[in-house]
Each structure stands twice: as C-alpha cells, then as structure tokens.
Coordinates of C-alpha atoms in Angstrom, one line a residue:
Chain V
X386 CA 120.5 133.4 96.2
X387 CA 119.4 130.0 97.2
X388 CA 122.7 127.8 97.2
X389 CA 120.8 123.9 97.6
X390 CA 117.8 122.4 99.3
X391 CA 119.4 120.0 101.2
X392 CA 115.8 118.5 102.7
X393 CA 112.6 117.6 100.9
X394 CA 110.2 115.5 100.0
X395 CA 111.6 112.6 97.4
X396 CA 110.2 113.3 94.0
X397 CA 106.5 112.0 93.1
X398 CA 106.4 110.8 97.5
X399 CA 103.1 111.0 98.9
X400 CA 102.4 113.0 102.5
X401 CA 99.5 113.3 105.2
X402 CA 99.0 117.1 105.1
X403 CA 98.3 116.7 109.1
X404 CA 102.3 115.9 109.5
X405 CA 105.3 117.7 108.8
X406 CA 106.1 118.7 105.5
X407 CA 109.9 119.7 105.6
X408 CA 112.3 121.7 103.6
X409 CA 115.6 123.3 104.3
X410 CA 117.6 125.1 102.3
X411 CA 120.8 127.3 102.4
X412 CA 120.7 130.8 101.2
X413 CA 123.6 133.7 100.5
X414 CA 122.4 137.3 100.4
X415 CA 121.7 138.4 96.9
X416 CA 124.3 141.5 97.1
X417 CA 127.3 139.4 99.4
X418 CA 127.9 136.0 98.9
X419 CA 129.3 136.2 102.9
X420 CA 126.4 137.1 104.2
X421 CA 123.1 135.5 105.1
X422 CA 119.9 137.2 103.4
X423 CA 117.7 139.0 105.5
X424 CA 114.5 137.2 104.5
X425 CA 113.9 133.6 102.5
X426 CA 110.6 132.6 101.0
X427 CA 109.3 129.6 100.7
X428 CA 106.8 130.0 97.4
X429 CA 104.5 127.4 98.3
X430 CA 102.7 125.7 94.7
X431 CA 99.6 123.1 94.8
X432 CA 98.4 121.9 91.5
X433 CA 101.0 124.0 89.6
X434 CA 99.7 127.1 90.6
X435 CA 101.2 129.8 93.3
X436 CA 99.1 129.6 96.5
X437 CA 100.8 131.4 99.2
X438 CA 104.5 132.2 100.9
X439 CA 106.4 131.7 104.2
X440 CA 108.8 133.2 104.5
X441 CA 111.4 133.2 107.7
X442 CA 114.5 135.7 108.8
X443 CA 116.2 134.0 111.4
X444 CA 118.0 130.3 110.1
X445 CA 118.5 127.2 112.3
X446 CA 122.0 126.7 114.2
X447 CA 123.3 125.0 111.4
X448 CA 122.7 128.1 109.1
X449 CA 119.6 126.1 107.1
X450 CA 116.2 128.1 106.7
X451 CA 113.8 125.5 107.6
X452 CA 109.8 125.8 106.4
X453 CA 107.0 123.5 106.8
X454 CA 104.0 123.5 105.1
X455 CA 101.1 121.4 106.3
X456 CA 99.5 124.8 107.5
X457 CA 99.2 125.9 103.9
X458 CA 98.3 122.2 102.7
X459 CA 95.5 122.0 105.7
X460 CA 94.5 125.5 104.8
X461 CA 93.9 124.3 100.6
X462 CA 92.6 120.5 100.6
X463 CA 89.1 119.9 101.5
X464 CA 86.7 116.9 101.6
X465 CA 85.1 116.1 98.9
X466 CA 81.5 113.5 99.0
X467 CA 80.9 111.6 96.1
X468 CA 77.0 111.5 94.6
X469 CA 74.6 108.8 96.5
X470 CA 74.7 105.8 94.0
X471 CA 77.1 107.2 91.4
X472 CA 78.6 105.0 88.6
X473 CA 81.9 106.9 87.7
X474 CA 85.1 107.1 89.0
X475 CA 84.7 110.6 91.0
X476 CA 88.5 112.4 91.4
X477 CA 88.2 113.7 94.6
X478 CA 90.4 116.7 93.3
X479 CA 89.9 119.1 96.8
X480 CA 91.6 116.0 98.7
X481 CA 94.8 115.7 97.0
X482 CA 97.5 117.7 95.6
X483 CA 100.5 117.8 93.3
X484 CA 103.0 120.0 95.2
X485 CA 106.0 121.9 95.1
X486 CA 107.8 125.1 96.4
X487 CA 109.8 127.8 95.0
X488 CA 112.5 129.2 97.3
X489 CA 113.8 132.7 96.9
X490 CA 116.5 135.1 98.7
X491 CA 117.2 138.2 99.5
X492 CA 119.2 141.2 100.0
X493 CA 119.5 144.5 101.6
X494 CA 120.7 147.3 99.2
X495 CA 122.7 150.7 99.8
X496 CA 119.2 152.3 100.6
X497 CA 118.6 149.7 103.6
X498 CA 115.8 147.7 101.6
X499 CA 115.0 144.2 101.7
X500 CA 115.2 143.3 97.6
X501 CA 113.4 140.3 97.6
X502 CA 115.3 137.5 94.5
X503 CA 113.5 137.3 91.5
X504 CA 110.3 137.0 90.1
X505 CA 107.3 137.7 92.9
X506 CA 104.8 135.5 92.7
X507 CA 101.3 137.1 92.8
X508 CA 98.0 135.9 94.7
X509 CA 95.1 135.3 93.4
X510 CA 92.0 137.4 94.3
X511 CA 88.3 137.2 93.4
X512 CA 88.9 138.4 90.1
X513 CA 92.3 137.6 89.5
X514 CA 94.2 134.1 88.9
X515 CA 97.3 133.8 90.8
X516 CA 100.1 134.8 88.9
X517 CA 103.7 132.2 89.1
X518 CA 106.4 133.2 90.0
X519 CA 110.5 132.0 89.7
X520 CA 113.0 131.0 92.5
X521 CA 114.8 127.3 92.9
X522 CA 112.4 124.8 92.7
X523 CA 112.3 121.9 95.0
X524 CA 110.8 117.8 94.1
X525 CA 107.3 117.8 93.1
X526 CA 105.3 115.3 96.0
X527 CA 101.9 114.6 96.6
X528 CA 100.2 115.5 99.7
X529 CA 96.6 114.2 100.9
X530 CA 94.3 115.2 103.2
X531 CA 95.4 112.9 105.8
X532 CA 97.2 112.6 108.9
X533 CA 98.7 110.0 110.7
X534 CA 98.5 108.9 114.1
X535 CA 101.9 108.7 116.6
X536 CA 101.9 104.6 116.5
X537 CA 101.7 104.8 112.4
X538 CA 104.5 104.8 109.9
X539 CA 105.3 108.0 109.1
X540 CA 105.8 107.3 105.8
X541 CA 102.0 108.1 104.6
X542 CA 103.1 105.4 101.3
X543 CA 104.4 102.3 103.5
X544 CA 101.6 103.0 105.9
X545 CA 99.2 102.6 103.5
X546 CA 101.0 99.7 101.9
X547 CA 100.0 97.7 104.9
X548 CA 96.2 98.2 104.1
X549 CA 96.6 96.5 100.4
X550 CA 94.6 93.7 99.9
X551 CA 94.4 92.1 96.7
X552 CA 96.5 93.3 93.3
X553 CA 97.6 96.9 93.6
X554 CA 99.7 99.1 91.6
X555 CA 102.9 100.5 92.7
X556 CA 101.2 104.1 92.1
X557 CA 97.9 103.0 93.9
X558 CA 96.9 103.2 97.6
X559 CA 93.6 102.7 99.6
X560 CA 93.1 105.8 101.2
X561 CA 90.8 104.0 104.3
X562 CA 91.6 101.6 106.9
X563 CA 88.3 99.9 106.7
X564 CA 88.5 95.9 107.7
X565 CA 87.3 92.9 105.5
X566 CA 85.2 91.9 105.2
X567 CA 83.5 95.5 105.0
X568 CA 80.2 95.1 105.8
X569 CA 77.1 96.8 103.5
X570 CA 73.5 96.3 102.8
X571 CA 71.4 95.9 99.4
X572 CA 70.5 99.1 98.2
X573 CA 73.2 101.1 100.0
X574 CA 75.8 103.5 98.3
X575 CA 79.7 103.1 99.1
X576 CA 82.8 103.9 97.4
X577 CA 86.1 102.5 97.8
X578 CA 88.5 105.6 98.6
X579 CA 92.2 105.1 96.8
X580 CA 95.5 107.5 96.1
X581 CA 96.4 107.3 92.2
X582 CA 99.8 108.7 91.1
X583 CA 100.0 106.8 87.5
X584 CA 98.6 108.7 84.2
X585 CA 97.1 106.4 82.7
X586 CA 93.2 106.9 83.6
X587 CA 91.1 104.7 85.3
X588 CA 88.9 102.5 83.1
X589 CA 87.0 99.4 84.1
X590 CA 85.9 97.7 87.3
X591 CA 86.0 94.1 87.1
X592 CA 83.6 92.4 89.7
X593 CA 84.0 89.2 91.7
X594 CA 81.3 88.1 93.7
X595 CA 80.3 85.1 95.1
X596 CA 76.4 83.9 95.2
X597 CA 74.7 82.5 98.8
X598 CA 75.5 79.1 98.7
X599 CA 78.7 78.6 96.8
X600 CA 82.2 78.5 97.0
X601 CA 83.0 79.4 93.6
X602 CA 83.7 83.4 92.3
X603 CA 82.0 84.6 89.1
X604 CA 83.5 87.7 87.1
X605 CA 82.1 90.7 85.0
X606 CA 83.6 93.6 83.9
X607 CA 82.5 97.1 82.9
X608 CA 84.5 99.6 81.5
X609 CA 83.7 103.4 81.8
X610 CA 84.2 106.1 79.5
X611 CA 87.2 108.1 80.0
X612 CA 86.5 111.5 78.8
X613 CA 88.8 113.4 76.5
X614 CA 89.8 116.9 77.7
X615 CA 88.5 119.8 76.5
X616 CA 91.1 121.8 74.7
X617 CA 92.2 125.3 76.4
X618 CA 93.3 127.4 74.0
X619 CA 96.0 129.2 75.7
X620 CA 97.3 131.7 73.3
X621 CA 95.9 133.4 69.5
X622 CA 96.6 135.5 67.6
X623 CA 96.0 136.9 64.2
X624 CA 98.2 138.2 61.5
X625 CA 96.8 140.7 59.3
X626 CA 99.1 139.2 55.9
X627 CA 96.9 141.7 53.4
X628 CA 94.0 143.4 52.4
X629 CA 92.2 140.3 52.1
X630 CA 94.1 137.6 53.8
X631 CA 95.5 136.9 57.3
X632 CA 96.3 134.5 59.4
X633 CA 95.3 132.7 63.0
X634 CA 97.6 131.1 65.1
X635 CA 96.8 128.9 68.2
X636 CA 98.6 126.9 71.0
X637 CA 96.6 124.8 73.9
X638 CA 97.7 123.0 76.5
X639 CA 99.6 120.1 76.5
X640 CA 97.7 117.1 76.0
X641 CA 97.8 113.6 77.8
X642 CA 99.2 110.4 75.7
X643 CA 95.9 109.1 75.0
X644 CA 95.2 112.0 72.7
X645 CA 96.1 111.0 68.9
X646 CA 94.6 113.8 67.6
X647 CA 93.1 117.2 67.3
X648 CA 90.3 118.3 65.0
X649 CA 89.7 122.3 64.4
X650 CA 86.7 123.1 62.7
X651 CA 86.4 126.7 60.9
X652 CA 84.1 128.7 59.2
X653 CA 82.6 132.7 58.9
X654 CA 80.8 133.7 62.1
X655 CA 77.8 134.1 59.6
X656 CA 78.2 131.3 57.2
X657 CA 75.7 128.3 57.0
X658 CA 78.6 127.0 55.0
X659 CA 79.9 123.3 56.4
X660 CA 82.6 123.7 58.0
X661 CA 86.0 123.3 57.2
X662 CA 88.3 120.7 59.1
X663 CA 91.9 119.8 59.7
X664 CA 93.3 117.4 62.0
X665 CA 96.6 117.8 63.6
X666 CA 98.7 116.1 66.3
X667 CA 98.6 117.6 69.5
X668 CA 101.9 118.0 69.7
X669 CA 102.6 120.2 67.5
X670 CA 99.5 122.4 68.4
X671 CA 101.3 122.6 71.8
X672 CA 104.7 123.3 71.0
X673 CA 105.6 126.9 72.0
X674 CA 107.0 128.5 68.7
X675 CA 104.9 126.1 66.4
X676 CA 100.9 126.0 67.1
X677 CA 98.6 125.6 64.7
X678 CA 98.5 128.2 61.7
X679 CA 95.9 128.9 59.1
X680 CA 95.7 131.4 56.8
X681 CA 92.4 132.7 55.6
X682 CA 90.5 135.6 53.7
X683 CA 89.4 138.4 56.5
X684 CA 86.7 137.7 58.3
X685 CA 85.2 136.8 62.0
X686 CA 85.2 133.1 62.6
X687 CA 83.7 130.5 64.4
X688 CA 86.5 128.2 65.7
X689 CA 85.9 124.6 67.0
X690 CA 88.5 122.2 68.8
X691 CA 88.2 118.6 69.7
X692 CA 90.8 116.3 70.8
X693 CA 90.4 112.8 69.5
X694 CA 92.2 109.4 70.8
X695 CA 91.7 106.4 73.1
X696 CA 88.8 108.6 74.9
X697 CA 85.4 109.2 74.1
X698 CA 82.8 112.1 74.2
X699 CA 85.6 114.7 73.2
X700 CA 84.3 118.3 74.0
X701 CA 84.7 121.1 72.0
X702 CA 86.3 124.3 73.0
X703 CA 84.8 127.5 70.9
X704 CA 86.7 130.7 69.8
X705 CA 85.6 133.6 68.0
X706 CA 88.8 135.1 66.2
X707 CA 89.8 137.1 63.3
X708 CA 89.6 140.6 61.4
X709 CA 87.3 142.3 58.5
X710 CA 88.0 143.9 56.3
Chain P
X30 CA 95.6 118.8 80.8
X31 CA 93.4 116.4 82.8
X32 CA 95.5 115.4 85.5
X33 CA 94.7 111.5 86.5
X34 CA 97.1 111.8 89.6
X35 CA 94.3 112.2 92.3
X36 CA 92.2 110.8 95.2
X37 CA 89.4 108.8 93.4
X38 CA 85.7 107.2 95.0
X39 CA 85.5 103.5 93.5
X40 CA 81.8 103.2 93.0
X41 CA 81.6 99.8 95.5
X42 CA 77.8 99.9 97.3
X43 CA 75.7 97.6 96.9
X44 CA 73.4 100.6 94.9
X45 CA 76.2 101.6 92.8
X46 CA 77.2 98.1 91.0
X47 CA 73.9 97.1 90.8
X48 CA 73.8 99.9 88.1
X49 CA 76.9 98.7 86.4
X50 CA 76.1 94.9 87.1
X51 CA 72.4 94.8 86.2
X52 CA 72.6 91.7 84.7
X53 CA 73.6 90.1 88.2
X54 CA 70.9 89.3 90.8
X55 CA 72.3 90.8 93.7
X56 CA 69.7 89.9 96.5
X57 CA 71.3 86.0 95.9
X58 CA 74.8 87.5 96.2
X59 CA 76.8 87.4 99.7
X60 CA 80.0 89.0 98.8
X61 CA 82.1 90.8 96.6
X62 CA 85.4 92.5 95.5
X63 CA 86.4 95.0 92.8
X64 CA 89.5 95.4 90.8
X65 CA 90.1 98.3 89.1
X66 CA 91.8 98.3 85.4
X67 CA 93.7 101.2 84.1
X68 CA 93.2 102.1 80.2
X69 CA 96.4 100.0 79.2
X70 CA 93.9 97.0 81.7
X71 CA 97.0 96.9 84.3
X72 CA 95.4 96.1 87.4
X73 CA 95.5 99.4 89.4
X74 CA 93.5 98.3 92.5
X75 CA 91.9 95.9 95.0
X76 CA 88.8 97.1 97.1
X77 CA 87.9 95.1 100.3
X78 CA 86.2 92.2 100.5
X79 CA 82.5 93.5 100.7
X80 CA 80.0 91.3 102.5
X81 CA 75.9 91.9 102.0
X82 CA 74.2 92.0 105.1
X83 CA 70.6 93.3 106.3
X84 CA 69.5 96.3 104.0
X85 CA 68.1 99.5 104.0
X86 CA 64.9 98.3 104.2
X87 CA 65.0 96.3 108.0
X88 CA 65.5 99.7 109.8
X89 CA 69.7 99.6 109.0
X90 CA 70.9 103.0 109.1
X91 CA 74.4 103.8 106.9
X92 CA 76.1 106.3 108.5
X93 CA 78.8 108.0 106.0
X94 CA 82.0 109.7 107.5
X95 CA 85.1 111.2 106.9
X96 CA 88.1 109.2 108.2
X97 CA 91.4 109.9 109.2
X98 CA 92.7 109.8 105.4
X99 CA 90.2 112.6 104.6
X100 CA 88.0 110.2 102.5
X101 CA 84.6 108.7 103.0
X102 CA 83.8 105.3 104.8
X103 CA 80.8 104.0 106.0
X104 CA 78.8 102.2 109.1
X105 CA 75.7 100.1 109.1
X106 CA 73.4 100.8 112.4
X107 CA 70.2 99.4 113.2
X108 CA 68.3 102.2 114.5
X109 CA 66.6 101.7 118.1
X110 CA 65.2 105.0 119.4
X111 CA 64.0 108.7 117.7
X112 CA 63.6 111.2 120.1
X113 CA 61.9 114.4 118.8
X114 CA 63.6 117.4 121.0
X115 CA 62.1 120.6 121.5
X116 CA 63.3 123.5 123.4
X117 CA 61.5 127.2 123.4
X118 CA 61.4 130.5 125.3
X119 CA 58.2 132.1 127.2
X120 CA 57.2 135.9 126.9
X121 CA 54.0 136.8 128.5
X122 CA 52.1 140.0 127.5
X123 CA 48.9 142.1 128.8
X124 CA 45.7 141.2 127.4
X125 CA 43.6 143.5 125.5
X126 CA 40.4 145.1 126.8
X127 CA 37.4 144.2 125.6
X128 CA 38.7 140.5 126.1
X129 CA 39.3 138.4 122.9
X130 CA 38.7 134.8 123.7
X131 CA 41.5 133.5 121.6
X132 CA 43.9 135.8 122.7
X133 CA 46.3 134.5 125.0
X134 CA 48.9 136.2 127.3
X135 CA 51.5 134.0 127.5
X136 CA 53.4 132.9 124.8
X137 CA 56.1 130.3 123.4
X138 CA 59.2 131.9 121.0
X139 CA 62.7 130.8 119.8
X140 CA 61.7 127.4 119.3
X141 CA 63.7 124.8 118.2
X142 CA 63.2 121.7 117.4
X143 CA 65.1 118.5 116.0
X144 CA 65.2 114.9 115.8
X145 CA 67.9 113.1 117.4
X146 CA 68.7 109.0 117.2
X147 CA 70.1 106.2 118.9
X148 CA 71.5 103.5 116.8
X149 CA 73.8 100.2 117.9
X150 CA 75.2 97.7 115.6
X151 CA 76.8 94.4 116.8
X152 CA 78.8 93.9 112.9
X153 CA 81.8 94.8 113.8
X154 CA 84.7 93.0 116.3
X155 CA 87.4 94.2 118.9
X156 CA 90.1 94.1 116.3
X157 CA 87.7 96.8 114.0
X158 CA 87.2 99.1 117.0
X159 CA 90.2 101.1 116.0
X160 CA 88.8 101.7 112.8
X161 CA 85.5 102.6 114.6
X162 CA 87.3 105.1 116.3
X163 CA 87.8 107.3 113.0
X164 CA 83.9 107.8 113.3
X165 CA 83.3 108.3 116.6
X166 CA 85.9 111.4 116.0
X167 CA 85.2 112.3 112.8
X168 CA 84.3 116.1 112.1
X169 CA 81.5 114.8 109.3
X170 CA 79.2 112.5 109.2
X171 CA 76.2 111.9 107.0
X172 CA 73.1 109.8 107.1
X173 CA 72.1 108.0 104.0
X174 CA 69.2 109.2 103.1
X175 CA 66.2 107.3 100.5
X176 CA 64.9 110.3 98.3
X177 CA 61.2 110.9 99.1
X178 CA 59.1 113.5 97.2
X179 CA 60.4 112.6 94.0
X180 CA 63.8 114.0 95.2
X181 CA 67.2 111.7 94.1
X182 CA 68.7 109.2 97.2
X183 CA 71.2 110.8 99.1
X184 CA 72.8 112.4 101.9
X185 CA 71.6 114.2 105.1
X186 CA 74.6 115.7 107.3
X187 CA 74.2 115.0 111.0
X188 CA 76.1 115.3 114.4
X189 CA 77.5 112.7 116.7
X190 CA 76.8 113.1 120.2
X191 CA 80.5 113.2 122.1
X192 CA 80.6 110.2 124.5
X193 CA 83.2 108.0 125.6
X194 CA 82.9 104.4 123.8
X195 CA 84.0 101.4 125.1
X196 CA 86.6 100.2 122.3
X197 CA 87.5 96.9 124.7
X198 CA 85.6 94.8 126.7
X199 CA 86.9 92.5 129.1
X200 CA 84.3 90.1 129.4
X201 CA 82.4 88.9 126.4
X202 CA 84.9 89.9 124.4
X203 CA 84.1 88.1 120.9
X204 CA 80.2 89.6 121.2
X205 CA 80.4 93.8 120.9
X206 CA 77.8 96.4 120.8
X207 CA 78.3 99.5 120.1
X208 CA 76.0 102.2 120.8
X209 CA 75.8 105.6 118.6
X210 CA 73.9 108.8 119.3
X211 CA 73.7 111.2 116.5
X212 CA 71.3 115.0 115.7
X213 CA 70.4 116.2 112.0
X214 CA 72.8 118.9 111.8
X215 CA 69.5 121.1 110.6
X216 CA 67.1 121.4 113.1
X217 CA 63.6 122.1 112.2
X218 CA 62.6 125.5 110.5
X219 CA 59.6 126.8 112.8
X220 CA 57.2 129.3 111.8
X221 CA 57.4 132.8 114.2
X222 CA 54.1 134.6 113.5

C-alpha cells in the first residue's frame, strides 16, 4: 500500500507541461508491510477522468518511487485556434488541464503474481469511456501547454506574474509574452490568451481606448452571455409502485453556483397535452440518495430539464423514460 | 458541470471589438486596452496595451502563431515579394504512327506547385526580439486570411522558412528589420490527365 506522497504539485498550482511534473511517494508491499512492492503505479487523471499509467519497479536510493508526467500531459493537451473575428470568450479546453494522480501498490502472492492494489483503472477505447479507478490520491494542479525556457522561473505562476499589466486576479495569468504596446491593424482578428483558475465565469469586457489626438481614455463595456449548462442526467430509474402507477427518479451532475434552479418538464410521449412542470433546487436533484422523484400513472414520457439562474439561454436535456401498462 | 477553470481567447483585434464596440469609430482610435469582468464584475484581467497601426488593406500581412505558452499571438508584416514555385518531373514516350500533330513525346508529371512569400516589418524593437523568437520557432503558424468567394475571414496554415535571424544588431541598434519567409502549407492541387 501507498504509505504518503511526500512530493507533489501544491494544490490548485499551475505547471508548463514541457517541465517536470514530480511525484514521489513511498510504498509497502500489499502482503508484507517489510517489504517494498514489486510494481507502483502512478494513475495519471486530466479533467477527472483516467488517462493512462506509469508505473516503475525499481525506487530511488532513498526508497521513494519517483514518476513524472509531462510525457502523458504533452501526449493529451493540444492547441486550440480561436474563430477569425469571434466575439465570445473561447475556453481553449485542449490547452489546459485539471490534474491529478492516483498511486497504487502492489504485491506478490504465494503463486508468484504481481496483485496489483485496488481498483484498476480502465482505458478508454473508441467505443468505450475510460473507466476510474481507486488508489491514494495526490493535490489536484493545473498544467498548460507550456514550457519554460532554462533562464525562466520555474515556477510557470510567478513567471507569468511578471507579464501582468494592468488589474489581474490572483486566479488569472496572460498566457503570452507579447510586449506593449502590441501592435495590430484595423480589420485584423486577435485574442488576448490568459490562464483562469476562479469559477466564477467570465462575463464582460470593458474597453478603454484612446482617440488620435487626445490624451484622455473613454470606457464602454459589454457583457456576454454566460450560458447555463445543459443538465446530464446521470442516473434513472423507474419504479413500477402498481398496476397503474410508478415512479421516475433522476440525479444529474452537480451544478455550478450560478444555477438557482432546475425546471423538469413532463408529459405522455404521445400527448399534445401542455406539459407539466416543477422546479427544484439543484442541489437536491444532485444529491446521491435524494434526486428528483415523481410519481405518475404508467406510461412512456417525454422528459425535459433546464437549469435556471444568473445564466441565460439554458439548454434542455431530453429523456424518454417510463413503463405501460 | 461546466468547468470555468481553463485557458481562454479574449476577443482583442481590432475586427473582433469592432463587433462588440459598434458604436465606437475605430478608424479615429489609436489605442486600446481590455479588462475583463467576472460575473460577480471582479476585475479578472488586463490585456496589453494594443496600438492601431497600418491595416489589412496597405498590403500588412498578420501572421498568427503558437507561442511558447501553447496559445496564439500574432505579427503584422508588410509583404514585399510572392514567388510562385514550381517543380515537376519529365517522362518521354514513343510517338504514335500515323503521326498526330498534337501529340507530343515528352511529357511534364508530379508537379507541384506553391506560393511562397517574403515579408519584413520594422514594428517591433531589440528588447521585443525575444518575443520574436517564439515565432521564428514556432511549430504553427497561420496567415490571416480575408474570406473571398463568399467564404467567412479566416485562417490559412503556412510554413516558415528555417533561417537564422539576426535578434541583435550592433550598429543601428534603435532601427530593426526583420525579414520573414514563409510557404502555404498546401501546395497547389494540379490536374494529372
């Protein structure tokens, strides 16, 4: 078993995938506490979701197993190039992770057999979504596809730091080293590259500009929609109660703090009936062990869901659930 | 959930607040900044100072690229030479009896042809070559390309030329040119029979 991570990335820390990414742990074998195990895996997650393992069988001097995972973080971010003239905030999502590992032992048993410690997480294929697995987990970090040069800070935040111009937040960085002033022409698409750890979404650009001539900066502002997420229902099911009654039960994901609400819409696959509609906080349509329950004569429905709060253009997620009679 | 904790593109050209900013006559303006707001209206960040110089239409060509941070920046160019390059094989074959006139023995295959540029700007100073350098290493690059055809603006991938660039210059130190040679990454599509 895995007996402490004595190196890794500090919690929420931000890294250039083209530079080290270090853990170390120590390890006992599964089946004698005096022994080392014959194999430790590193479970490497991006995003909350399994993406590969390293694994090693022979520790440093000190008796640490040491991993390092900008292979696997080079390997799964990617560029990503915004439209030509957009007007949105566009998350560059294949350029930046959320990222943690999941370190497991091992033993050999009376057979000779490496037994690998707990749950084996699974790949994903073509066809199949990667499967998580358990083990001790280390900080979650953040790691961008970046790298630094052998003159910069390693530090990928205080590096950055030195590029700020302006009013920044503590959870903001530019991701560029461009100068100022940062030359353009009319009529030419740019974006401004940044790093955004915070959860509260981006909403309005506020521009300064100055006219030929003058001294003096004038203001506007425009703020952009933030949309609401579309609710994944992650788990239904239906309880037949009686002949003519049953009942549906739902849970979705867990939703962020700007949404005060959920609406669920209802009605007979085959019905030109309105619809019927309850609203309920997201909270409790999240909570493992609660969900959302309805109970309702047999029949095939038409389910709708639409989270509601300080976001607009809410999207629907459809389900068709239930049983005839 | 939706997951705000990512790398972002601030729309910040010229083309893209123009759209926001309508009301604002942009041809009069000589520089901007942008500060972003989060939904609480906490200031969340600064962009650069963004000056306007010469536009798309005097020839300027924007070169897009991805820098050392795995984002995108940009270069303005001024282009001074297209070269059309063309490079094909030769086959020769009998000719047929009774002799057609248009019928010809030898013949040009595996043709291919592409345009290539040279482009120089004279924007940027000694203490912005290191940022320079990020382009003249990047492993992408993209033109900026005006939509014709009816077809939306936007990008055409190309390929920088590897040369060595002089990043300092001991004698006219304060006045720098720099000199870019770049292909379309797609090279013509030819037509074999």
């Amino acid at each position: 078993m895995i007996t402490a991570i004595t190196v890794q990335p500090t919690s929420n820390s931000l890294h250039a995938a083209y530079r080290p990414i270090v853990f170390q742990v120590t390890a006992v074998s599964l089946f004698d506490t005096f022994i080392q195990p014959p194999v430790v895996y590193c479970d490497i997650y991006f995003g909350g979701v399994y993406y590969k393992t390293v694994s090693k069988t022979i520790p440093l001097a000190s008796g640490e197993w040491q991993f390092d995972i900008q292979d696997a973080a080079q390997e799964y971010l990617r560029k990503y190039l915004a439209p030509n003239a957009g007007t949105e905030f566009y998350q560059a999502t294949p350029a930046m992770t959320k990222s943690f590992c999941r370190f497991r032992a091992s033993g050999i048993n009376t057979n000779g057999f490496v037994v690998p410690e707990g749950l084996i997480p699974v790949q994903g294929t073509g066809s199949q979504p990667p499967v998580n697995g358990g083990g001790t987990e280390s900080n979650s970090f953040y790691i961008v596809n970046a790298t630094l040069q052998h003159e910069d800070n390693q530090n990928l935040a205080a590096h950055l730091n030195t590029y700020k111009n302006g009013t920044w937040s503590a959870q903001a960085w530019p991701l560029t080293h461009r100068p100022q002033p940062y030359p353009i022409g009319l009529s030419e698409s740019d974006y401004y590259p940044i790093a955004y750890t915070g959860i509260s979404p981006l909403k309005c650009i506020n521009v300064y500009y100055r006219f030929r001539g003058q001294t003096t900066f004038h203001s506007a502002t425009k703020c952009l929609e933030n949309p609401c997420p579309i609710v994944q229902i992650v788990h239904s099911e239906v309880t037949v109660i009686d002949e003519t009654a049953q009942e549906l039960q739902f849970f979705h994901q867990v939703m962020p703090y700007y949404v005060t609400g959920v609406k669920m819409e209802y009605r007979p696959i085959n019905s030109e009936d309105d619809f019927t509609v309850i609203f309920y906080d997201p909270e409790q349509g999240s909570t493992p062990g609660e969900g959302i329950e309805i109970t309702v004569p047999r029949d095939i429905y038409d389910v709708y869901f639409t989270a509601i709060g300080n976001c607009s253009g809410g999207r629907t997620a459809h389900l068709v659930i239930g049983e005839t009679l | 959930m939706i997951s705000t904790e990512s790398a972002y593109h601030i729309p910040d050209g010229t083309k893209n607040v123009a759209t926001l900013f309508p009301s604002i006559s942009w041809k009069d303006v000589e520089e901007y900044y942008l500060v972003i707001n989060n939904l609480e209206g906490d200031p969340i960040a600064t962009t650069c100072n963004n000056k306007i110089v010469g536009g798309i239409e005097d020839n300027t060509v924007r070169l897009h690229f991805l820098n050392s941070l795995g984002m995108i920046d940009a270069v303005n160019f001024c282009q001074v030479q297209e070269d059309y390059d063309i490079k094909s094989d030769n086959s020769e074959k009998p000719l047929s009896y009774p002799l057609i006139k248009s019928d010809g023995g030898s013949a040009r295959y595996n043709i291919r042809a592409n345009e290539s540029y040279k482009v120089i700007t004279t924007l940027y100073s000694e203490e912005q070559m290191k940022w320079l350098k990020e382009l003249f290493s990047s492993p992408a690059v993209w033109v900026e390309w005006k939509g014709t055809q009816g077809q939306a603006d936007d990008y055409l991938p190309v390929v920088l030329a590897d040369a060595k660039y002089t990043t300092l210059k001991i004698e006219e130190r304060y006045t720098y040119q720099v000199t870019v040679e770049y292909r379309l990454s797609n090279q013509d599509i030819t037509i074999r029979n």
